[in-house]
Coordinates of C-alpha atoms and ligand atoms in Angstrom, one line a residue:
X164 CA -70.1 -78.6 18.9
X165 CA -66.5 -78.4 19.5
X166 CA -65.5 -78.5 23.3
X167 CA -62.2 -76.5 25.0
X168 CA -59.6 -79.4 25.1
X169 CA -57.9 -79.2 28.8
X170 CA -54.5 -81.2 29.0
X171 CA -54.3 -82.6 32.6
X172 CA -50.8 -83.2 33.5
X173 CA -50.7 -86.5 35.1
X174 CA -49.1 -88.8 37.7
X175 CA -48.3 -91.9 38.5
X176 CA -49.1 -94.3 41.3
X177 CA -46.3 -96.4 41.9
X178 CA -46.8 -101.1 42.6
X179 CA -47.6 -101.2 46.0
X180 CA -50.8 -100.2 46.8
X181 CA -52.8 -103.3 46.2
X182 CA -54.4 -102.1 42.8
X183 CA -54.5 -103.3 39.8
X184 CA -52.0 -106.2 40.8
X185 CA -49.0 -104.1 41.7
X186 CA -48.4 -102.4 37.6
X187 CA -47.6 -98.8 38.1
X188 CA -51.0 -96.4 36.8
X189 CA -50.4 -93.1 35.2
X190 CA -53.8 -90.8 36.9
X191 CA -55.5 -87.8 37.7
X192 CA -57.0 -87.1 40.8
X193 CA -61.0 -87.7 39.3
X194 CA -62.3 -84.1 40.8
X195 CA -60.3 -82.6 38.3
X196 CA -61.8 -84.3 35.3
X197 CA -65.4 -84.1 37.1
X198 CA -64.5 -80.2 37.5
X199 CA -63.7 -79.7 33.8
X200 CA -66.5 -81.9 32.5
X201 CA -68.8 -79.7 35.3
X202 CA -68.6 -76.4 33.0
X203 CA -68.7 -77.6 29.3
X204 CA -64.7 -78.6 29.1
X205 CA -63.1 -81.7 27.4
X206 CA -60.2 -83.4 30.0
X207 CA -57.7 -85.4 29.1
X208 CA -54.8 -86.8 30.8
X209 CA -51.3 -86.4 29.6
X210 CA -49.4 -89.0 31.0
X211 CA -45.7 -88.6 32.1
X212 CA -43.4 -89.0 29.3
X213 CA -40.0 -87.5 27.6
X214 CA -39.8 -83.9 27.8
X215 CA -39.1 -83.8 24.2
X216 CA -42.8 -84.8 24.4
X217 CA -44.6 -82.2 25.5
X218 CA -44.7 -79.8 22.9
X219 CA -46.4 -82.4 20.3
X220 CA -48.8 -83.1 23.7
X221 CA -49.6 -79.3 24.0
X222 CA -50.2 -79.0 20.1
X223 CA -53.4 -81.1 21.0
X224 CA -54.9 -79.3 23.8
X225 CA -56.6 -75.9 24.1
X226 CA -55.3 -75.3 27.3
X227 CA -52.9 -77.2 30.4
X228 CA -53.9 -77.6 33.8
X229 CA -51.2 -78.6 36.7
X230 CA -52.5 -80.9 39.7
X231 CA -50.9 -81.8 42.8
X232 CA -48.8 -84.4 44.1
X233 CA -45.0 -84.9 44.8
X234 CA -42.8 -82.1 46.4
X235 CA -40.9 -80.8 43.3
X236 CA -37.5 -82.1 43.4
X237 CA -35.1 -78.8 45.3
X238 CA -32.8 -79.5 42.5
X239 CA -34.7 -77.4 40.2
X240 CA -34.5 -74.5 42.7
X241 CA -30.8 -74.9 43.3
X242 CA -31.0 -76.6 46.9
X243 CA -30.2 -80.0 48.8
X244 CA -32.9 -81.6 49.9
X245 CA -34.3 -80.6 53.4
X246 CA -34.0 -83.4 56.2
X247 CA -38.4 -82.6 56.0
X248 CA -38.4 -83.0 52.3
X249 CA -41.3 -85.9 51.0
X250 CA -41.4 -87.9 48.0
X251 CA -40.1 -86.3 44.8
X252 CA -40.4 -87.5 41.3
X253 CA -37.8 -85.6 38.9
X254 CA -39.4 -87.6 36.3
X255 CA -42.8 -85.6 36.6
X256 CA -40.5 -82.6 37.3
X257 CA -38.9 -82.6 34.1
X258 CA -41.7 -83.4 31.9
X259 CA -44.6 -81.1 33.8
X260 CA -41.7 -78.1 33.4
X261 CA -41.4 -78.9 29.5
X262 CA -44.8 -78.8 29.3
X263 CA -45.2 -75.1 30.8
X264 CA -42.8 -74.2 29.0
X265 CA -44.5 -75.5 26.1
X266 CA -48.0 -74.1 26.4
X267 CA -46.0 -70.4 26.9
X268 CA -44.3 -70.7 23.4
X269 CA -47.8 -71.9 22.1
X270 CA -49.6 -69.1 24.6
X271 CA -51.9 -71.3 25.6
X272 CA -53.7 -70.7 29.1
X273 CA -52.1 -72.8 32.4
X274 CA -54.7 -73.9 35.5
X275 CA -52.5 -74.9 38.3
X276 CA -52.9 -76.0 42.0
X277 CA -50.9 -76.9 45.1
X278 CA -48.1 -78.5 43.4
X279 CA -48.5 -77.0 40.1
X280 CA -48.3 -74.0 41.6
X281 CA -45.2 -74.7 43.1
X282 CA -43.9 -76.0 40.2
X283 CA -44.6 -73.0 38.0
X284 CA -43.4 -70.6 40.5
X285 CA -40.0 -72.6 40.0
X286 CA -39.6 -73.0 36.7
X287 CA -39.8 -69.3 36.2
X288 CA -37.2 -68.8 38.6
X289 CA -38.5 -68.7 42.3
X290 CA -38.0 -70.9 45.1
X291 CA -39.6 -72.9 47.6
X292 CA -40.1 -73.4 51.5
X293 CA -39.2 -77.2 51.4
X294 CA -40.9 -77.6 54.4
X295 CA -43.6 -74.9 56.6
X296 CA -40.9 -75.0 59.4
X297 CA -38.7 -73.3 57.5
X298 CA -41.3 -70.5 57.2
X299 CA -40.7 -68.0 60.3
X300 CA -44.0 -66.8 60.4
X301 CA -45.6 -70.2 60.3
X302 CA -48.8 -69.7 62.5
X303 CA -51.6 -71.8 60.7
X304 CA -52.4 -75.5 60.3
X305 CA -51.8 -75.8 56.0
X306 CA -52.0 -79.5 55.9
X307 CA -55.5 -80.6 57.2
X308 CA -54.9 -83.8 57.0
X309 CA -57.8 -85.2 59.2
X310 CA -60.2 -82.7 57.6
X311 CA -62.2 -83.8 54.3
X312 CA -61.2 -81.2 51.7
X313 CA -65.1 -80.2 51.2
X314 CA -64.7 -78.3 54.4
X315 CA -62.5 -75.1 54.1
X316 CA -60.3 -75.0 56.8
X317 CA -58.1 -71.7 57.1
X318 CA -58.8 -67.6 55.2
X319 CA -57.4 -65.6 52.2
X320 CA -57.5 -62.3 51.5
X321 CA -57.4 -62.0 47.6
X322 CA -56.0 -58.4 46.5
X323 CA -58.6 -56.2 45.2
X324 CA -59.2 -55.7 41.6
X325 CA -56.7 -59.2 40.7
X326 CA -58.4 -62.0 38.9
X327 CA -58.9 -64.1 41.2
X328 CA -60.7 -61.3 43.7
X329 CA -63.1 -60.8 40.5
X330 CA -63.9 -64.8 40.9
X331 CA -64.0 -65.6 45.0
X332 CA -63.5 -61.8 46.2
X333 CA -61.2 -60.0 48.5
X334 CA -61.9 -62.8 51.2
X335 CA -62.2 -66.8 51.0
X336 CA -62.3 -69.9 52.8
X337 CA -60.0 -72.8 50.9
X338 CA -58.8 -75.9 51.6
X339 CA -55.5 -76.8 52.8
X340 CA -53.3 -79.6 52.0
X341 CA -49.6 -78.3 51.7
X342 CA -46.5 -78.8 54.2
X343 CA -44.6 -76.5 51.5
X344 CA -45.0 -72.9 50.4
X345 CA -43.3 -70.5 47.8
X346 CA -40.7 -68.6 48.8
X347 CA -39.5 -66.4 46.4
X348 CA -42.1 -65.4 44.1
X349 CA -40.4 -66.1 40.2
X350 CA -40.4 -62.7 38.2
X351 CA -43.6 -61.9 36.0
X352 CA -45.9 -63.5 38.8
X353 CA -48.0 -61.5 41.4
X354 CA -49.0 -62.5 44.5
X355 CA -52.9 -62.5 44.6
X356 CA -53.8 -64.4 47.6
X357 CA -52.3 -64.7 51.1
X358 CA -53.5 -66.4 54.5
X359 CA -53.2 -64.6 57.7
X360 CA -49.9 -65.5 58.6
X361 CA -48.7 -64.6 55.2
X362 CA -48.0 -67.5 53.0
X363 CA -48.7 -67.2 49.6
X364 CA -52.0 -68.9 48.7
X365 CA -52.9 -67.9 45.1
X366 CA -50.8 -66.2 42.0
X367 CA -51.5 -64.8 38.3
X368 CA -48.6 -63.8 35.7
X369 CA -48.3 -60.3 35.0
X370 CA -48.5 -60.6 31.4
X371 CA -49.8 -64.3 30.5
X372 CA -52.9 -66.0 30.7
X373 CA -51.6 -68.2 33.9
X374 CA -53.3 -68.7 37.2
X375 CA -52.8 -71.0 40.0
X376 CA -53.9 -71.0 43.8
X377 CA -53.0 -73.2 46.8
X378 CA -55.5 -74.8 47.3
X379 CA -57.6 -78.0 46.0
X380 CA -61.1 -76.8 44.1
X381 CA -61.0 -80.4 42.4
X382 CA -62.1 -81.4 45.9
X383 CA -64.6 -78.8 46.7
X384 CA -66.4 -77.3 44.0
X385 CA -69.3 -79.5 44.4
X386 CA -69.6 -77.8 47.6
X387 CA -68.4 -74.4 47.4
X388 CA -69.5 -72.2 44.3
X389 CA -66.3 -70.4 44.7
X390 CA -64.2 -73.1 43.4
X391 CA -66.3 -74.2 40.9
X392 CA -65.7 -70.5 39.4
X393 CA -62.0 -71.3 39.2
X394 CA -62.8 -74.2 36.8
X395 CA -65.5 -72.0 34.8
X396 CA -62.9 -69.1 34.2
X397 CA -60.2 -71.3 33.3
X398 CA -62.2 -73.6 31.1
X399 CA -64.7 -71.0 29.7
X400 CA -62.5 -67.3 29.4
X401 CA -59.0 -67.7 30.4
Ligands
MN692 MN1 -52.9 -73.1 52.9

């Protein structure tokens, strides 16, 4: 029987962490494959390569899920970079924004989280809080660094009758792991999910088969039926 194909877009982990004798790896974070292998899809990892690339890469899959990771590089949103700004990798950037823009042409269903939200919300033309102290109402620990990821840390109100409310409901517990935020929302996108001091937390496009949240259900849906859901929806009916 034939399996949904879901294209991971993948990283890299750069010589210097004592594996694998200091060669650079191209990776996914394993809860994503685990969470797409958990309700009947097929992973695999598209490693970072030439943008001219991607559209050959999304001809293979059924559908392309964004992970996490670096901050995406401000250039793509028009700004310097922030004195707070982290690692960037324009490398990624460039190939992970082909590839959206590749699975749109084909109209083939996008997954993202934390980054990959971030990332999709700039490539269709919004902008990003380079850092949470840039964000005035900035009342909430987002980056629970000292907290494992099973355990939700901070609320969302989902808006009623979205998507995602019809998966987790008006109101959630999620994980938290970001020091940036989106800013401007890009055009076509809605805002479905918001913490209580107002950052956005979760988004769907108006008129395309795209949803992405803040949070990290690769590291919690063997804990928390709500995130597993995410990955059944997107593998099994988005
Ligand atoms: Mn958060």
């Amino acid at each position: 029987m034939s399996k949904t194909i879901i294209g991971i877009a993948g990283n890299k982990q750069a010589p210097g962490s004592g594996e694998f004798f200091g060669t650079t790896t191209a990776y996914t974070p394993e809860g994503f494959v685990h969470g797409i292998h958990h309700v009947g899809g097929l992973p695999f990892i598209l490693p970072i390569g030439k943008p001219e690339l991607a559209e050959a890469y999304v001809s293979q899959i059924d559908k392309l899920l964004l992970a996490g990771g670096q901050d995406v590089s401000p250039q793509l949103y028009h700004e310097e970079p922030h004195l707070l700004i982290k690692e960037t990798d324009l490398e990624r950037d460039l190939f992970e924004k082909a590839l959206i823009e590749a699975a749109v042409a084909q109209e083939k269903p996008i997954f993202a989280v934390c980054r990959g939200m971030q990332l999709l919300n700039v490539v269709f033309g919004g902008s990003l809080y380079q850092d949470l102290s840039l964000f005035p109402e900035w009342q909430i620990n987002h980056l629970q660094i000292q907290t494992q990821p099973i355990f939700p840390s901070h609320s969302v109100t989902v808006k009623e009758n979205s998507t995602l409310a019809g998966l987790i409901g008006t109101e959630a517990m999620v994980n938290s792991y970001h020091h940036q935020a989106i800013k401007k929302l890009a055009p076509g996108f809605e805002a479905v999910a918001h913490s209580k001091d107002h950052l956005i937390e979760g988004i769907e496009a108006v008129d395309k088969p795209i949803l992405a949240v803040q949070w990290h259900p690769e590291l919690s849906f063997q804990a928390n039926e709500k995130d597993l859901s995410l990955f059944d929806y997107f593998v099994n009916q988005l």
